[in-house]
mmCIF file of C-alpha atoms in Angstrom:
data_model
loop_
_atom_site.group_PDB
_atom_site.id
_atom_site.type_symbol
_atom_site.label_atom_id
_atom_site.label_comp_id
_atom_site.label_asym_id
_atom_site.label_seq_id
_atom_site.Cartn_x
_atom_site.Cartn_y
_atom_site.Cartn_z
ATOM 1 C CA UNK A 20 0.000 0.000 0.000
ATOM 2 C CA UNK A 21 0.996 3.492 -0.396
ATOM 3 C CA UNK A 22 -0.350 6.846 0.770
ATOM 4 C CA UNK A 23 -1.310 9.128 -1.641
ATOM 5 C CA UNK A 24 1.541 12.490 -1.639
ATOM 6 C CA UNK A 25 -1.436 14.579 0.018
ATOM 7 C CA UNK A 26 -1.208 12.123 2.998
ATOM 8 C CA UNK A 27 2.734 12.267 2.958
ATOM 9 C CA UNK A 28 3.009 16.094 2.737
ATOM 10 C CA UNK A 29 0.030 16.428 5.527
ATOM 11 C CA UNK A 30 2.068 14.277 8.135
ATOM 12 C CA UNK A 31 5.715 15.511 6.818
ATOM 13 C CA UNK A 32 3.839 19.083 7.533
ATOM 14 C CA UNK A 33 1.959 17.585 11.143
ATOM 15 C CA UNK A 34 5.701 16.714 12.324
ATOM 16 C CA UNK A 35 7.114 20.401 11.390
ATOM 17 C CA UNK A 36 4.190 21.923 13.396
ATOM 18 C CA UNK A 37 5.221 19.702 16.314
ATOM 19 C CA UNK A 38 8.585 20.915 17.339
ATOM 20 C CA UNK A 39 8.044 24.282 16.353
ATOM 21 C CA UNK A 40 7.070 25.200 19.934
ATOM 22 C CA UNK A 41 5.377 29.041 20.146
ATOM 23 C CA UNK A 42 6.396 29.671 16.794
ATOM 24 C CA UNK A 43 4.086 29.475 14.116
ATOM 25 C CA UNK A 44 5.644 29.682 10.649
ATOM 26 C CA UNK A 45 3.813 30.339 7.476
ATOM 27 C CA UNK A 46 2.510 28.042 4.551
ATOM 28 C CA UNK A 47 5.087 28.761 2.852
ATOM 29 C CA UNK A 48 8.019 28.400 5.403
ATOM 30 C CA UNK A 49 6.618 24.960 6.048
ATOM 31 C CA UNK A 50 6.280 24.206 2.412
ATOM 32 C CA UNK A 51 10.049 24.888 2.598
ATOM 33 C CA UNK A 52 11.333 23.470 5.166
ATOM 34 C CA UNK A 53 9.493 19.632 4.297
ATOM 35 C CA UNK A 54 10.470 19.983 0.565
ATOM 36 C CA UNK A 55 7.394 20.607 -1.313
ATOM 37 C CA UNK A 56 5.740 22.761 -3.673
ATOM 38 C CA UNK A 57 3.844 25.896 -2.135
ATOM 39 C CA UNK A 58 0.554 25.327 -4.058
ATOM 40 C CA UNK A 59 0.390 21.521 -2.880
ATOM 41 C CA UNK A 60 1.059 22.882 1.154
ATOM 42 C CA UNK A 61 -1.617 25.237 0.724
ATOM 43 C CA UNK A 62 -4.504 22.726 -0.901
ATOM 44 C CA UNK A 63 -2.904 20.273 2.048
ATOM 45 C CA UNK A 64 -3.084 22.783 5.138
ATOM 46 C CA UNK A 65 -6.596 23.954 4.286
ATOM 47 C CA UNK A 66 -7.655 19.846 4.317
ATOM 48 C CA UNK A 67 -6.315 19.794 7.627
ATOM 49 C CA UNK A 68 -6.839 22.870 9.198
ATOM 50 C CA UNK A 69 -10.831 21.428 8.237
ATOM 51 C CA UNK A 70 -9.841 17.737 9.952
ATOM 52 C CA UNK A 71 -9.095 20.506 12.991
ATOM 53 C CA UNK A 72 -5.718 19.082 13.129
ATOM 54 C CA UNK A 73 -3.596 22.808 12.163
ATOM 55 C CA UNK A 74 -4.549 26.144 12.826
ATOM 56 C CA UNK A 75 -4.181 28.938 10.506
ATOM 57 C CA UNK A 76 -4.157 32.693 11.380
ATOM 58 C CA UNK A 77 -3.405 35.257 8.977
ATOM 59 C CA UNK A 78 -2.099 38.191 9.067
ATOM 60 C CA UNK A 79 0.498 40.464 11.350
ATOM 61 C CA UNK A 80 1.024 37.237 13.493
ATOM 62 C CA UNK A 81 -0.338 34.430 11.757
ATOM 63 C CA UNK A 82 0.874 31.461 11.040
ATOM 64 C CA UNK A 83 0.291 27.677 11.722
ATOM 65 C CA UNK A 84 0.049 25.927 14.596
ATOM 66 C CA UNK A 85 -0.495 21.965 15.470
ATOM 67 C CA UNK A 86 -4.020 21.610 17.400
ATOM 68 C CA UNK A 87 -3.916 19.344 20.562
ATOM 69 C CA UNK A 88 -5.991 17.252 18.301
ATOM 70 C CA UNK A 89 -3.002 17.052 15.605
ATOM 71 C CA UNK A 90 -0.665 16.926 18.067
ATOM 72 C CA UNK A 91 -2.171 13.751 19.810
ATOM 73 C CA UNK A 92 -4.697 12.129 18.104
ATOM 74 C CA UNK A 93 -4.128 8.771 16.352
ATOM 75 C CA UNK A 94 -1.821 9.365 13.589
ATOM 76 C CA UNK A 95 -3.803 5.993 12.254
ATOM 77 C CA UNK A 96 -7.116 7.882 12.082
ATOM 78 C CA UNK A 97 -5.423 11.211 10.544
ATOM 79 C CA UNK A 98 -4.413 8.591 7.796
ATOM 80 C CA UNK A 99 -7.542 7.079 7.156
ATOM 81 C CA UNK A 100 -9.601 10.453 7.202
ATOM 82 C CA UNK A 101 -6.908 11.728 4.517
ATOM 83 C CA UNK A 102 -6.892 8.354 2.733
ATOM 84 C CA UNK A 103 -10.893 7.937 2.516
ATOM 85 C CA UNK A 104 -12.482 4.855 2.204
ATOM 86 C CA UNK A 105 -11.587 3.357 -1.211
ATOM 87 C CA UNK A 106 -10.144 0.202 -1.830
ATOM 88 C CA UNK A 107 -6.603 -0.884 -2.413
ATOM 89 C CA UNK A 108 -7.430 -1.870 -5.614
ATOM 90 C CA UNK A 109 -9.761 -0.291 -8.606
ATOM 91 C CA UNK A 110 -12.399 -4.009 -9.035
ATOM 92 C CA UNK A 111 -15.392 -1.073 -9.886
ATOM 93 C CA UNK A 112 -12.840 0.939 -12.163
ATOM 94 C CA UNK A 113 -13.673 1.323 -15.970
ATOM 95 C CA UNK A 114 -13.935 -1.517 -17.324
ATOM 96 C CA UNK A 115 -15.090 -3.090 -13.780
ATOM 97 C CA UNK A 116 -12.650 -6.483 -12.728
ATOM 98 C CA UNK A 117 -14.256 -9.451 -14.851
ATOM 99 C CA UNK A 118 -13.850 -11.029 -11.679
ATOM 100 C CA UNK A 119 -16.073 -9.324 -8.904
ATOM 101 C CA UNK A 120 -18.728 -11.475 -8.148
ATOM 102 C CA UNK A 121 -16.535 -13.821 -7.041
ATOM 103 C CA UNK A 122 -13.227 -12.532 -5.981
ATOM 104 C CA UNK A 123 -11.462 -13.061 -2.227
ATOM 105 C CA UNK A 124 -8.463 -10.620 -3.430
ATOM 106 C CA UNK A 125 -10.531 -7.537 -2.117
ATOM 107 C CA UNK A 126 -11.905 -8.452 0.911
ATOM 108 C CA UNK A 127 -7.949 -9.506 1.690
ATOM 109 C CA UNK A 128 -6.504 -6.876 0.553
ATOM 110 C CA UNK A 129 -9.074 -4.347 2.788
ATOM 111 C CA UNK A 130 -8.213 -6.395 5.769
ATOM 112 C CA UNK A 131 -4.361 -5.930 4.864
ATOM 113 C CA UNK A 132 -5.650 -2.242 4.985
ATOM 114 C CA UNK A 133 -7.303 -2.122 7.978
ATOM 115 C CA UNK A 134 -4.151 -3.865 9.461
ATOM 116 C CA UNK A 135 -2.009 -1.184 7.842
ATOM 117 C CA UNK A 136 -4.188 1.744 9.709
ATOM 118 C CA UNK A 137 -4.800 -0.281 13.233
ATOM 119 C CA UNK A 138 -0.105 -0.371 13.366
ATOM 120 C CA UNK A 139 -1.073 3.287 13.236
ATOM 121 C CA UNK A 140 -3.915 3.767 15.659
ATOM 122 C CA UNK A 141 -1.751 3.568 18.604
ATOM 123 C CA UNK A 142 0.700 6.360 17.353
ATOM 124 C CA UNK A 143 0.587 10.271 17.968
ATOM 125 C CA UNK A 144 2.288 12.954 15.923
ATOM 126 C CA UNK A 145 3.852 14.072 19.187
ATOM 127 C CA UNK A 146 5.636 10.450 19.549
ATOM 128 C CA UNK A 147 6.589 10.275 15.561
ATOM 129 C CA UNK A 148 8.980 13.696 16.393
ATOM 130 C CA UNK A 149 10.950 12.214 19.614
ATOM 131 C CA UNK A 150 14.626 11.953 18.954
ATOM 132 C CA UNK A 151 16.009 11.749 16.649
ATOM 133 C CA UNK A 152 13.136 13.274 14.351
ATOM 134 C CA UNK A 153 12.282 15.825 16.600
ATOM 135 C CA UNK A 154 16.433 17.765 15.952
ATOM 136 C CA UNK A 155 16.125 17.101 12.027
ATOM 137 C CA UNK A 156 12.674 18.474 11.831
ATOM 138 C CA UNK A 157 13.880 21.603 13.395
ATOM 139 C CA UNK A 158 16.697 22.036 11.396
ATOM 140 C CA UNK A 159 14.862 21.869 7.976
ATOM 141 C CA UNK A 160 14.631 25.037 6.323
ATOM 142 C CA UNK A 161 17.023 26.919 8.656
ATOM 143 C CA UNK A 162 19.790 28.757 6.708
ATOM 144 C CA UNK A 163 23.050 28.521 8.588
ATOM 145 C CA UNK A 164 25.048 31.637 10.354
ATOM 146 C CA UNK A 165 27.485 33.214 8.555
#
């Protein structure tokens, strides 16, 4: 299985918003500092700033910030609301899988899923950034003293 890049940028950009303490940097200084593209942060933050997992204030002051939600709900459940509901595999696609009516490959493959989310249930963001995350996260996007 593998998440879609909206789920990998929203949990690259959950971690950020961890260790960033009382700071609360910008779309676009996260964007930065996890490696991706301003445009996809901004479609990602305003998915999760409706999950109520980030924060966003604008103006003089703004910024992001990691909601006690984001910071310790299940980091399984943040991946299945990002993930939706669909199947591992595409048996109603166009043309539908010839063999449907009779197949065990989905309903294994959705329990491999639900296997894959339940390793997850038990973690929080706030555990994913303990060292030695926690140090590299912080350093991303930081420009060193001259």
């Amino acid at each position: 299985m593998r998440l879609t890049k909206s789920t990998d940028i929203a949990l690259r950009i959950a971690m950020r918003l961890a260790v960033t303490g009382d700071d609360s940097p910008t779309t676009r200084e996260v964007a930065e500092a996890v490696g991706v593209p301003y445009t996809h942060a901004a479609k990602v933050v305003s998915r999760m700033q409706h999950l109520g997992v980030v924060e966003a204030r604008r103006g003089r002051g703004g910024g992001l910030t990691l909601t006690t939600a984001g910071r310790t709900g299940s980091v399984g459940r943040l991946v299945r609301e990002l993930e939706g509901t669909g199947d591992v595999v595409g048996c109603e696609d166009d043309p539908p899988c010839p063999l449907r009516a009779a197949c065990r490959l989905r309903g294994a493959l959705r329990n491999a899923q639900e296997a894959f989310y339940a390793s997850l249930d038990p973690l929080t963001v706030e555990e994913l950034t303990g060292p030695p995350t926690g140090p590299v996260l912080l350093s991303l996007g930081t420009r060193p003293q001259d």
